[in-house]
Amino acid sequence: MFEYYLLLTLLIIILFIVISSLRIGISPMPTSKSVKNIIVPMLQNSQKDTIIDLGSGFGTLAIFLAVNFPNKKVIGYELSFFAFLVSLILKYILRIKNLYFYKKDFLKQDLKNCDLICYLYPKGMKKLENKLFEDQINTTIISNTFAFRNIKPKKIIKDKSFINTTIYVYKT
Ligand SMILES: C[S@@+](CC[C@H](N)C(=O)[O-])C[C@H]1O[C@@H](n2cnc3c(N)ncnc32)[C@H](O)[C@@H]1O
Protein backbone atom coordinates (compact mmCIF):
# COMPACT_ATOMS: atom_id res chain seq x y z
CA MET A 1 0.00 0.00 0.00
CA PHE A 2 2.87 2.40 0.89
CA GLU A 3 4.44 1.80 -2.57
CA TYR A 4 1.11 2.63 -4.20
CA TYR A 5 0.90 6.03 -2.44
CA LEU A 6 4.57 6.76 -3.17
CA LEU A 7 4.04 6.02 -6.88
CA LEU A 8 0.86 8.10 -6.94
CA THR A 9 2.66 11.05 -5.27
CA LEU A 10 5.54 10.82 -7.77
CA LEU A 11 3.12 10.72 -10.70
CA ILE A 12 1.27 13.78 -9.38
CA ILE A 13 4.56 15.70 -8.95
CA ILE A 14 5.65 14.75 -12.50
CA LEU A 15 2.25 15.83 -13.82
CA PHE A 16 2.59 19.22 -12.06
CA ILE A 17 6.10 19.69 -13.50
CA VAL A 18 4.84 18.83 -17.01
CA ILE A 19 1.87 21.23 -16.70
CA SER A 20 4.03 24.11 -15.41
CA SER A 21 6.65 23.44 -18.15
CA LEU A 22 3.92 23.71 -20.78
CA ARG A 23 2.69 26.95 -19.19
CA ILE A 24 6.16 28.52 -18.82
CA GLY A 25 7.53 27.31 -22.17
CA ILE A 26 10.40 25.11 -21.00
CA SER A 27 11.03 22.25 -18.58
CA PRO A 28 13.53 22.47 -15.66
CA MET A 29 16.13 20.55 -17.73
CA PRO A 30 19.54 21.05 -16.06
CA THR A 31 22.72 22.31 -17.73
CA SER A 32 25.17 19.47 -18.44
CA LYS A 33 28.41 19.01 -16.47
CA SER A 34 30.58 19.87 -19.49
CA VAL A 35 28.72 23.17 -20.05
CA LYS A 36 29.00 24.02 -16.33
CA ASN A 37 32.76 23.53 -16.64
CA ILE A 38 32.85 25.97 -19.57
CA ILE A 39 30.77 28.60 -17.74
CA VAL A 40 32.90 28.78 -14.57
CA PRO A 41 36.19 30.06 -16.15
CA MET A 42 34.21 32.69 -18.07
CA LEU A 43 33.09 34.27 -14.78
CA GLN A 44 36.45 34.07 -13.09
CA ASN A 45 37.64 37.59 -14.04
CA SER A 46 34.34 39.33 -13.42
CA GLN A 47 34.29 42.20 -10.92
CA LYS A 48 30.57 41.68 -10.20
CA ASP A 49 29.59 40.41 -6.74
CA THR A 50 26.42 38.63 -7.84
CA ILE A 51 25.62 35.90 -10.36
CA ILE A 52 21.99 35.27 -11.30
CA ASP A 53 20.70 32.04 -12.84
CA LEU A 54 17.67 33.17 -14.85
CA GLY A 55 15.31 30.23 -14.43
CA SER A 56 17.25 28.07 -11.98
CA GLY A 57 15.23 24.85 -12.44
CA PHE A 58 16.24 22.22 -9.87
CA GLY A 59 19.11 24.50 -8.79
CA THR A 60 22.03 22.34 -9.90
CA LEU A 61 23.77 25.04 -11.97
CA ALA A 62 23.31 27.69 -9.25
CA ILE A 63 24.69 25.24 -6.65
CA PHE A 64 27.73 24.55 -8.86
CA LEU A 65 28.33 28.29 -9.26
CA ALA A 66 27.88 29.01 -5.54
CA VAL A 67 30.42 26.30 -4.65
CA ASN A 68 32.90 27.57 -7.25
CA PHE A 69 32.46 31.23 -6.25
CA PRO A 70 32.16 31.18 -2.44
CA ASN A 71 32.82 34.95 -2.26
CA LYS A 72 30.00 35.86 -4.61
CA LYS A 73 26.27 35.85 -4.03
CA VAL A 74 24.44 33.43 -6.35
CA ILE A 75 20.71 33.92 -6.95
CA GLY A 76 18.31 31.61 -8.76
CA TYR A 77 14.86 32.75 -9.89
CA GLU A 78 12.42 29.99 -10.81
CA LEU A 79 8.69 29.87 -11.65
CA SER A 80 8.05 26.12 -11.49
CA PHE A 81 6.98 25.27 -7.91
CA PHE A 82 8.37 21.73 -7.63
CA ALA A 83 11.66 22.61 -9.33
CA PHE A 84 11.99 25.56 -6.92
CA LEU A 85 11.17 23.28 -3.95
CA VAL A 86 13.85 20.77 -4.97
CA SER A 87 16.43 23.57 -5.31
CA LEU A 88 15.54 24.93 -1.87
CA ILE A 89 15.82 21.47 -0.26
CA LEU A 90 19.23 20.93 -1.94
CA LYS A 91 20.44 24.33 -0.71
CA TYR A 92 19.56 23.45 2.90
CA ILE A 93 20.93 19.89 2.70
CA LEU A 94 24.23 21.16 1.26
CA ARG A 95 24.26 24.19 3.61
CA ILE A 96 25.40 26.65 0.97
CA LYS A 97 25.41 30.09 2.53
CA ASN A 98 26.00 32.30 -0.53
CA LEU A 99 23.07 30.80 -2.48
CA TYR A 100 19.51 32.19 -2.63
CA PHE A 101 16.51 30.76 -4.48
CA TYR A 102 13.29 32.72 -5.10
CA LYS A 103 10.07 31.55 -6.69
CA LYS A 104 9.81 34.64 -8.85
CA ASP A 105 9.68 35.72 -12.48
CA PHE A 106 13.17 37.01 -13.32
CA LEU A 107 11.63 39.40 -15.86
CA LYS A 108 10.22 41.39 -12.92
CA GLN A 109 13.51 41.52 -10.96
CA ASP A 110 16.37 44.00 -10.90
CA LEU A 111 19.13 42.34 -12.92
CA LYS A 112 21.53 45.28 -12.96
CA ASN A 113 25.15 44.92 -11.78
CA CYS A 114 25.06 41.12 -11.88
CA ASP A 115 26.48 38.47 -14.20
CA LEU A 116 23.60 36.62 -15.83
CA ILE A 117 23.38 32.96 -16.86
CA CYS A 118 20.45 31.44 -18.73
CA TYR A 119 19.25 28.27 -20.40
CA LEU A 120 15.88 29.31 -21.79
CA TYR A 121 13.92 28.91 -25.04
CA PRO A 122 13.45 31.23 -28.07
CA LYS A 123 10.44 33.16 -26.69
CA GLY A 124 12.14 33.48 -23.29
CA MET A 125 15.25 34.89 -24.97
CA LYS A 126 13.10 37.47 -26.77
CA LYS A 127 11.49 38.56 -23.48
CA LEU A 128 14.92 38.77 -21.80
CA GLU A 129 16.32 40.76 -24.73
CA ASN A 130 13.46 43.28 -24.43
CA LYS A 131 14.12 43.63 -20.69
CA LEU A 132 17.85 44.20 -21.26
CA PHE A 133 17.02 47.03 -23.69
CA GLU A 134 14.25 48.57 -21.55
CA ASP A 135 16.21 48.45 -18.27
CA GLN A 136 19.52 49.34 -19.99
CA ILE A 137 21.35 46.47 -18.35
CA ASN A 138 25.07 46.44 -19.14
CA THR A 139 26.56 43.15 -18.14
CA THR A 140 27.84 39.74 -19.21
CA ILE A 141 25.19 37.23 -20.20
CA ILE A 142 26.04 33.60 -20.83
CA SER A 143 23.33 31.67 -22.64
CA ASN A 144 23.25 27.92 -22.96
CA THR A 145 21.91 26.79 -26.39
CA PHE A 146 19.76 29.80 -27.36
CA ALA A 147 20.88 33.09 -28.91
CA PHE A 148 19.37 36.58 -28.82
CA ARG A 149 17.87 37.76 -32.08
CA ASN A 150 19.24 41.33 -32.11
CA ILE A 151 22.28 41.36 -29.81
CA LYS A 152 25.46 40.00 -31.36
CA PRO A 153 27.40 37.50 -29.24
CA LYS A 154 30.92 38.47 -28.23
CA LYS A 155 31.92 34.83 -28.25
CA ILE A 156 30.40 31.52 -29.36
CA ILE A 157 31.75 28.37 -27.76
CA LYS A 158 30.99 24.80 -28.78
CA ASP A 159 30.85 22.26 -26.00
CA LYS A 160 32.97 19.37 -27.24
CA SER A 161 31.04 16.64 -25.38
CA PHE A 162 28.66 14.36 -27.26
CA ILE A 163 25.77 16.77 -26.50
CA ASN A 164 27.55 19.42 -28.61
CA THR A 165 25.86 22.42 -27.00
CA THR A 166 26.48 25.98 -28.20
CA ILE A 167 27.18 28.63 -25.56
CA TYR A 168 26.70 32.30 -26.41
CA VAL A 169 28.52 35.03 -24.47
CA TYR A 170 27.15 38.58 -24.62
CA LYS A 171 28.49 41.86 -23.30
CA THR A 172 25.65 44.36 -23.43
C1 LIG B 1 16.17 24.60 -19.04
S1 LIG B 1 15.84 25.09 -17.37
C2 LIG B 1 17.45 25.59 -16.84
C3 LIG B 1 17.72 25.29 -15.39
C4 LIG B 1 19.06 25.81 -14.86
N1 LIG B 1 19.23 27.21 -15.16
C5 LIG B 1 20.22 25.06 -15.44
O1 LIG B 1 20.80 25.59 -16.41
O2 LIG B 1 20.54 23.97 -14.98
C6 LIG B 1 14.98 26.64 -17.59
C7 LIG B 1 14.15 27.06 -16.38
O3 LIG B 1 13.77 28.42 -16.55
C8 LIG B 1 12.54 28.61 -15.88
N2 LIG B 1 11.95 29.88 -16.36
C9 LIG B 1 11.60 30.20 -17.63
N3 LIG B 1 11.14 31.47 -17.69
C10 LIG B 1 11.23 31.98 -16.41
C11 LIG B 1 10.93 33.25 -15.83
N4 LIG B 1 10.46 34.26 -16.56
N5 LIG B 1 11.18 33.42 -14.50
C12 LIG B 1 11.69 32.39 -13.74
N6 LIG B 1 11.98 31.17 -14.25
C13 LIG B 1 11.75 30.96 -15.56
C14 LIG B 1 11.76 27.35 -16.26
O4 LIG B 1 10.72 27.09 -15.35
C15 LIG B 1 12.86 26.28 -16.21
O5 LIG B 1 12.89 25.62 -14.98
PDB file of C-alpha atoms and ligand atoms in Angstrom:
ATOM      1  CA  MET A   1       0.000   0.000   0.000  1.00  0.00           C
ATOM      2  CA  PHE A   2       2.868   2.398   0.892  1.00  0.00           C
ATOM      3  CA  GLU A   3       4.439   1.801  -2.574  1.00  0.00           C
ATOM      4  CA  TYR A   4       1.108   2.632  -4.196  1.00  0.00           C
ATOM      5  CA  TYR A   5       0.899   6.034  -2.437  1.00  0.00           C
ATOM      6  CA  LEU A   6       4.572   6.763  -3.171  1.00  0.00           C
ATOM      7  CA  LEU A   7       4.045   6.023  -6.882  1.00  0.00           C
ATOM      8  CA  LEU A   8       0.864   8.102  -6.942  1.00  0.00           C
ATOM      9  CA  THR A   9       2.656  11.051  -5.274  1.00  0.00           C
ATOM     10  CA  LEU A  10       5.535  10.825  -7.765  1.00  0.00           C
ATOM     11  CA  LEU A  11       3.120  10.717 -10.696  1.00  0.00           C
ATOM     12  CA  ILE A  12       1.266  13.777  -9.377  1.00  0.00           C
ATOM     13  CA  ILE A  13       4.564  15.696  -8.949  1.00  0.00           C
ATOM     14  CA  ILE A  14       5.654  14.748 -12.503  1.00  0.00           C
ATOM     15  CA  LEU A  15       2.245  15.829 -13.818  1.00  0.00           C
ATOM     16  CA  PHE A  16       2.587  19.223 -12.058  1.00  0.00           C
ATOM     17  CA  ILE A  17       6.104  19.686 -13.500  1.00  0.00           C
ATOM     18  CA  VAL A  18       4.841  18.833 -17.005  1.00  0.00           C
ATOM     19  CA  ILE A  19       1.874  21.233 -16.701  1.00  0.00           C
ATOM     20  CA  SER A  20       4.033  24.109 -15.413  1.00  0.00           C
ATOM     21  CA  SER A  21       6.652  23.436 -18.145  1.00  0.00           C
ATOM     22  CA  LEU A  22       3.920  23.714 -20.783  1.00  0.00           C
ATOM     23  CA  ARG A  23       2.686  26.952 -19.193  1.00  0.00           C
ATOM     24  CA  ILE A  24       6.160  28.516 -18.816  1.00  0.00           C
ATOM     25  CA  GLY A  25       7.528  27.308 -22.174  1.00  0.00           C
ATOM     26  CA  ILE A  26      10.401  25.114 -20.997  1.00  0.00           C
ATOM     27  CA  SER A  27      11.034  22.251 -18.582  1.00  0.00           C
ATOM     28  CA  PRO A  28      13.534  22.470 -15.665  1.00  0.00           C
ATOM     29  CA  MET A  29      16.128  20.551 -17.729  1.00  0.00           C
ATOM     30  CA  PRO A  30      19.538  21.047 -16.057  1.00  0.00           C
ATOM     31  CA  THR A  31      22.718  22.314 -17.726  1.00  0.00           C
ATOM     32  CA  SER A  32      25.172  19.474 -18.444  1.00  0.00           C
ATOM     33  CA  LYS A  33      28.405  19.011 -16.472  1.00  0.00           C
ATOM     34  CA  SER A  34      30.575  19.873 -19.494  1.00  0.00           C
ATOM     35  CA  VAL A  35      28.723  23.173 -20.050  1.00  0.00           C
ATOM     36  CA  LYS A  36      28.998  24.023 -16.331  1.00  0.00           C
ATOM     37  CA  ASN A  37      32.760  23.533 -16.644  1.00  0.00           C
ATOM     38  CA  ILE A  38      32.849  25.967 -19.568  1.00  0.00           C
ATOM     39  CA  ILE A  39      30.773  28.604 -17.744  1.00  0.00           C
ATOM     40  CA  VAL A  40      32.901  28.778 -14.566  1.00  0.00           C
ATOM     41  CA  PRO A  41      36.189  30.062 -16.146  1.00  0.00           C
ATOM     42  CA  MET A  42      34.206  32.690 -18.068  1.00  0.00           C
ATOM     43  CA  LEU A  43      33.089  34.266 -14.783  1.00  0.00           C
ATOM     44  CA  GLN A  44      36.454  34.072 -13.087  1.00  0.00           C
ATOM     45  CA  ASN A  45      37.644  37.586 -14.035  1.00  0.00           C
ATOM     46  CA  SER A  46      34.336  39.330 -13.425  1.00  0.00           C
ATOM     47  CA  GLN A  47      34.286  42.204 -10.918  1.00  0.00           C
ATOM     48  CA  LYS A  48      30.572  41.679 -10.202  1.00  0.00           C
ATOM     49  CA  ASP A  49      29.595  40.409  -6.739  1.00  0.00           C
ATOM     50  CA  THR A  50      26.423  38.628  -7.837  1.00  0.00           C
ATOM     51  CA  ILE A  51      25.621  35.899 -10.363  1.00  0.00           C
ATOM     52  CA  ILE A  52      21.991  35.267 -11.304  1.00  0.00           C
ATOM     53  CA  ASP A  53      20.700  32.044 -12.837  1.00  0.00           C
ATOM     54  CA  LEU A  54      17.668  33.173 -14.855  1.00  0.00           C
ATOM     55  CA  GLY A  55      15.312  30.229 -14.432  1.00  0.00           C
ATOM     56  CA  SER A  56      17.247  28.073 -11.983  1.00  0.00           C
ATOM     57  CA  GLY A  57      15.229  24.849 -12.444  1.00  0.00           C
ATOM     58  CA  PHE A  58      16.241  22.215  -9.867  1.00  0.00           C
ATOM     59  CA  GLY A  59      19.109  24.496  -8.791  1.00  0.00           C
ATOM     60  CA  THR A  60      22.035  22.337  -9.896  1.00  0.00           C
ATOM     61  CA  LEU A  61      23.771  25.043 -11.968  1.00  0.00           C
ATOM     62  CA  ALA A  62      23.315  27.689  -9.255  1.00  0.00           C
ATOM     63  CA  ILE A  63      24.687  25.239  -6.652  1.00  0.00           C
ATOM     64  CA  PHE A  64      27.726  24.551  -8.859  1.00  0.00           C
ATOM     65  CA  LEU A  65      28.334  28.293  -9.257  1.00  0.00           C
ATOM     66  CA  ALA A  66      27.884  29.012  -5.535  1.00  0.00           C
ATOM     67  CA  VAL A  67      30.419  26.296  -4.652  1.00  0.00           C
ATOM     68  CA  ASN A  68      32.897  27.571  -7.250  1.00  0.00           C
ATOM     69  CA  PHE A  69      32.459  31.230  -6.250  1.00  0.00           C
ATOM     70  CA  PRO A  70      32.161  31.184  -2.437  1.00  0.00           C
ATOM     71  CA  ASN A  71      32.820  34.947  -2.255  1.00  0.00           C
ATOM     72  CA  LYS A  72      30.003  35.862  -4.613  1.00  0.00           C
ATOM     73  CA  LYS A  73      26.274  35.845  -4.028  1.00  0.00           C
ATOM     74  CA  VAL A  74      24.437  33.429  -6.355  1.00  0.00           C
ATOM     75  CA  ILE A  75      20.710  33.925  -6.952  1.00  0.00           C
ATOM     76  CA  GLY A  76      18.310  31.607  -8.760  1.00  0.00           C
ATOM     77  CA  TYR A  77      14.857  32.749  -9.885  1.00  0.00           C
ATOM     78  CA  GLU A  78      12.417  29.988 -10.810  1.00  0.00           C
ATOM     79  CA  LEU A  79       8.691  29.873 -11.646  1.00  0.00           C
ATOM     80  CA  SER A  80       8.053  26.117 -11.486  1.00  0.00           C
ATOM     81  CA  PHE A  81       6.976  25.275  -7.913  1.00  0.00           C
ATOM     82  CA  PHE A  82       8.369  21.734  -7.632  1.00  0.00           C
ATOM     83  CA  ALA A  83      11.664  22.612  -9.331  1.00  0.00           C
ATOM     84  CA  PHE A  84      11.988  25.562  -6.921  1.00  0.00           C
ATOM     85  CA  LEU A  85      11.166  23.284  -3.950  1.00  0.00           C
ATOM     86  CA  VAL A  86      13.854  20.765  -4.970  1.00  0.00           C
ATOM     87  CA  SER A  87      16.432  23.575  -5.306  1.00  0.00           C
ATOM     88  CA  LEU A  88      15.545  24.928  -1.875  1.00  0.00           C
ATOM     89  CA  ILE A  89      15.825  21.470  -0.263  1.00  0.00           C
ATOM     90  CA  LEU A  90      19.228  20.927  -1.940  1.00  0.00           C
ATOM     91  CA  LYS A  91      20.441  24.330  -0.711  1.00  0.00           C
ATOM     92  CA  TYR A  92      19.563  23.446   2.896  1.00  0.00           C
ATOM     93  CA  ILE A  93      20.932  19.889   2.704  1.00  0.00           C
ATOM     94  CA  LEU A  94      24.227  21.159   1.261  1.00  0.00           C
ATOM     95  CA  ARG A  95      24.261  24.187   3.614  1.00  0.00           C
ATOM     96  CA  ILE A  96      25.404  26.646   0.974  1.00  0.00           C
ATOM     97  CA  LYS A  97      25.410  30.089   2.534  1.00  0.00           C
ATOM     98  CA  ASN A  98      25.995  32.302  -0.530  1.00  0.00           C
ATOM     99  CA  LEU A  99      23.070  30.798  -2.481  1.00  0.00           C
ATOM    100  CA  TYR A 100      19.514  32.193  -2.632  1.00  0.00           C
ATOM    101  CA  PHE A 101      16.513  30.763  -4.482  1.00  0.00           C
ATOM    102  CA  TYR A 102      13.294  32.719  -5.099  1.00  0.00           C
ATOM    103  CA  LYS A 103      10.067  31.547  -6.690  1.00  0.00           C
ATOM    104  CA  LYS A 104       9.806  34.645  -8.849  1.00  0.00           C
ATOM    105  CA  ASP A 105       9.684  35.721 -12.476  1.00  0.00           C
ATOM    106  CA  PHE A 106      13.165  37.009 -13.315  1.00  0.00           C
ATOM    107  CA  LEU A 107      11.625  39.399 -15.862  1.00  0.00           C
ATOM    108  CA  LYS A 108      10.219  41.390 -12.919  1.00  0.00           C
ATOM    109  CA  GLN A 109      13.505  41.522 -10.957  1.00  0.00           C
ATOM    110  CA  ASP A 110      16.370  43.996 -10.900  1.00  0.00           C
ATOM    111  CA  LEU A 111      19.126  42.338 -12.925  1.00  0.00           C
ATOM    112  CA  LYS A 112      21.530  45.281 -12.957  1.00  0.00           C
ATOM    113  CA  ASN A 113      25.151  44.917 -11.775  1.00  0.00           C
ATOM    114  CA  CYS A 114      25.063  41.120 -11.881  1.00  0.00           C
ATOM    115  CA  ASP A 115      26.476  38.469 -14.204  1.00  0.00           C
ATOM    116  CA  LEU A 116      23.599  36.616 -15.832  1.00  0.00           C
ATOM    117  CA  ILE A 117      23.376  32.960 -16.864  1.00  0.00           C
ATOM    118  CA  CYS A 118      20.453  31.444 -18.729  1.00  0.00           C
ATOM    119  CA  TYR A 119      19.250  28.274 -20.398  1.00  0.00           C
ATOM    120  CA  LEU A 120      15.880  29.309 -21.786  1.00  0.00           C
ATOM    121  CA  TYR A 121      13.925  28.911 -25.042  1.00  0.00           C
ATOM    122  CA  PRO A 122      13.449  31.231 -28.067  1.00  0.00           C
ATOM    123  CA  LYS A 123      10.442  33.157 -26.690  1.00  0.00           C
ATOM    124  CA  GLY A 124      12.141  33.477 -23.288  1.00  0.00           C
ATOM    125  CA  MET A 125      15.252  34.889 -24.970  1.00  0.00           C
ATOM    126  CA  LYS A 126      13.103  37.466 -26.774  1.00  0.00           C
ATOM    127  CA  LYS A 127      11.490  38.563 -23.484  1.00  0.00           C
ATOM    128  CA  LEU A 128      14.917  38.771 -21.799  1.00  0.00           C
ATOM    129  CA  GLU A 129      16.317  40.761 -24.729  1.00  0.00           C
ATOM    130  CA  ASN A 130      13.456  43.279 -24.425  1.00  0.00           C
ATOM    131  CA  LYS A 131      14.120  43.627 -20.692  1.00  0.00           C
ATOM    132  CA  LEU A 132      17.847  44.200 -21.262  1.00  0.00           C
ATOM    133  CA  PHE A 133      17.020  47.029 -23.689  1.00  0.00           C
ATOM    134  CA  GLU A 134      14.250  48.570 -21.550  1.00  0.00           C
ATOM    135  CA  ASP A 135      16.209  48.452 -18.271  1.00  0.00           C
ATOM    136  CA  GLN A 136      19.520  49.337 -19.994  1.00  0.00           C
ATOM    137  CA  ILE A 137      21.354  46.469 -18.347  1.00  0.00           C
ATOM    138  CA  ASN A 138      25.067  46.444 -19.137  1.00  0.00           C
ATOM    139  CA  THR A 139      26.564  43.152 -18.138  1.00  0.00           C
ATOM    140  CA  THR A 140      27.843  39.735 -19.211  1.00  0.00           C
ATOM    141  CA  ILE A 141      25.193  37.227 -20.201  1.00  0.00           C
ATOM    142  CA  ILE A 142      26.042  33.599 -20.831  1.00  0.00           C
ATOM    143  CA  SER A 143      23.334  31.671 -22.639  1.00  0.00           C
ATOM    144  CA  ASN A 144      23.246  27.918 -22.960  1.00  0.00           C
ATOM    145  CA  THR A 145      21.915  26.791 -26.393  1.00  0.00           C
ATOM    146  CA  PHE A 146      19.760  29.796 -27.358  1.00  0.00           C
ATOM    147  CA  ALA A 147      20.875  33.093 -28.912  1.00  0.00           C
ATOM    148  CA  PHE A 148      19.367  36.580 -28.819  1.00  0.00           C
ATOM    149  CA  ARG A 149      17.868  37.765 -32.079  1.00  0.00           C
ATOM    150  CA  ASN A 150      19.236  41.328 -32.110  1.00  0.00           C
ATOM    151  CA  ILE A 151      22.280  41.361 -29.814  1.00  0.00           C
ATOM    152  CA  LYS A 152      25.456  39.999 -31.361  1.00  0.00           C
ATOM    153  CA  PRO A 153      27.402  37.504 -29.237  1.00  0.00           C
ATOM    154  CA  LYS A 154      30.922  38.468 -28.228  1.00  0.00           C
ATOM    155  CA  LYS A 155      31.921  34.827 -28.249  1.00  0.00           C
ATOM    156  CA  ILE A 156      30.395  31.518 -29.364  1.00  0.00           C
ATOM    157  CA  ILE A 157      31.747  28.372 -27.764  1.00  0.00           C
ATOM    158  CA  LYS A 158      30.987  24.799 -28.783  1.00  0.00           C
ATOM    159  CA  ASP A 159      30.845  22.264 -26.001  1.00  0.00           C
ATOM    160  CA  LYS A 160      32.967  19.366 -27.237  1.00  0.00           C
ATOM    161  CA  SER A 161      31.045  16.643 -25.385  1.00  0.00           C
ATOM    162  CA  PHE A 162      28.663  14.360 -27.262  1.00  0.00           C
ATOM    163  CA  ILE A 163      25.770  16.768 -26.503  1.00  0.00           C
ATOM    164  CA  ASN A 164      27.553  19.419 -28.609  1.00  0.00           C
ATOM    165  CA  THR A 165      25.860  22.423 -27.002  1.00  0.00           C
ATOM    166  CA  THR A 166      26.481  25.984 -28.197  1.00  0.00           C
ATOM    167  CA  ILE A 167      27.180  28.633 -25.559  1.00  0.00           C
ATOM    168  CA  TYR A 168      26.700  32.302 -26.409  1.00  0.00           C
ATOM    169  CA  VAL A 169      28.518  35.026 -24.472  1.00  0.00           C
ATOM    170  CA  TYR A 170      27.153  38.579 -24.620  1.00  0.00           C
ATOM    171  CA  LYS A 171      28.492  41.864 -23.298  1.00  0.00           C
ATOM    172  CA  THR A 172      25.645  44.360 -23.433  1.00  0.00           C
TER     173      THR A 172
HETATM  174  C1  LIG B   1      16.167  24.598 -19.042  1.00  0.00           C
HETATM  175  S1  LIG B   1      15.840  25.092 -17.371  1.00  0.00           S
HETATM  176  C2  LIG B   1      17.448  25.593 -16.843  1.00  0.00           C
HETATM  177  C3  LIG B   1      17.721  25.286 -15.390  1.00  0.00           C
HETATM  178  C4  LIG B   1      19.061  25.807 -14.857  1.00  0.00           C
HETATM  179  N1  LIG B   1      19.226  27.214 -15.161  1.00  0.00           N
HETATM  180  C5  LIG B   1      20.222  25.063 -15.441  1.00  0.00           C
HETATM  181  O1  LIG B   1      20.802  25.594 -16.406  1.00  0.00           O
HETATM  182  O2  LIG B   1      20.540  23.967 -14.978  1.00  0.00           O
HETATM  183  C6  LIG B   1      14.985  26.645 -17.585  1.00  0.00           C
HETATM  184  C7  LIG B   1      14.149  27.060 -16.378  1.00  0.00           C
HETATM  185  O3  LIG B   1      13.773  28.421 -16.549  1.00  0.00           O
HETATM  186  C8  LIG B   1      12.535  28.609 -15.876  1.00  0.00           C
HETATM  187  N2  LIG B   1      11.955  29.876 -16.359  1.00  0.00           N
HETATM  188  C9  LIG B   1      11.600  30.199 -17.627  1.00  0.00           C
HETATM  189  N3  LIG B   1      11.143  31.471 -17.685  1.00  0.00           N
HETATM  190  C10 LIG B   1      11.229  31.976 -16.413  1.00  0.00           C
HETATM  191  C11 LIG B   1      10.934  33.248 -15.827  1.00  0.00           C
HETATM  192  N4  LIG B   1      10.458  34.257 -16.555  1.00  0.00           N
HETATM  193  N5  LIG B   1      11.177  33.420 -14.500  1.00  0.00           N
HETATM  194  C12 LIG B   1      11.686  32.394 -13.738  1.00  0.00           C
HETATM  195  N6  LIG B   1      11.980  31.168 -14.251  1.00  0.00           N
HETATM  196  C13 LIG B   1      11.755  30.958 -15.561  1.00  0.00           C
HETATM  197  C14 LIG B   1      11.761  27.350 -16.256  1.00  0.00           C
HETATM  198  O4  LIG B   1      10.722  27.089 -15.349  1.00  0.00           O
HETATM  199  C15 LIG B   1      12.863  26.281 -16.215  1.00  0.00           C
HETATM  200  O5  LIG B   1      12.886  25.615 -14.981  1.00  0.00           O
END
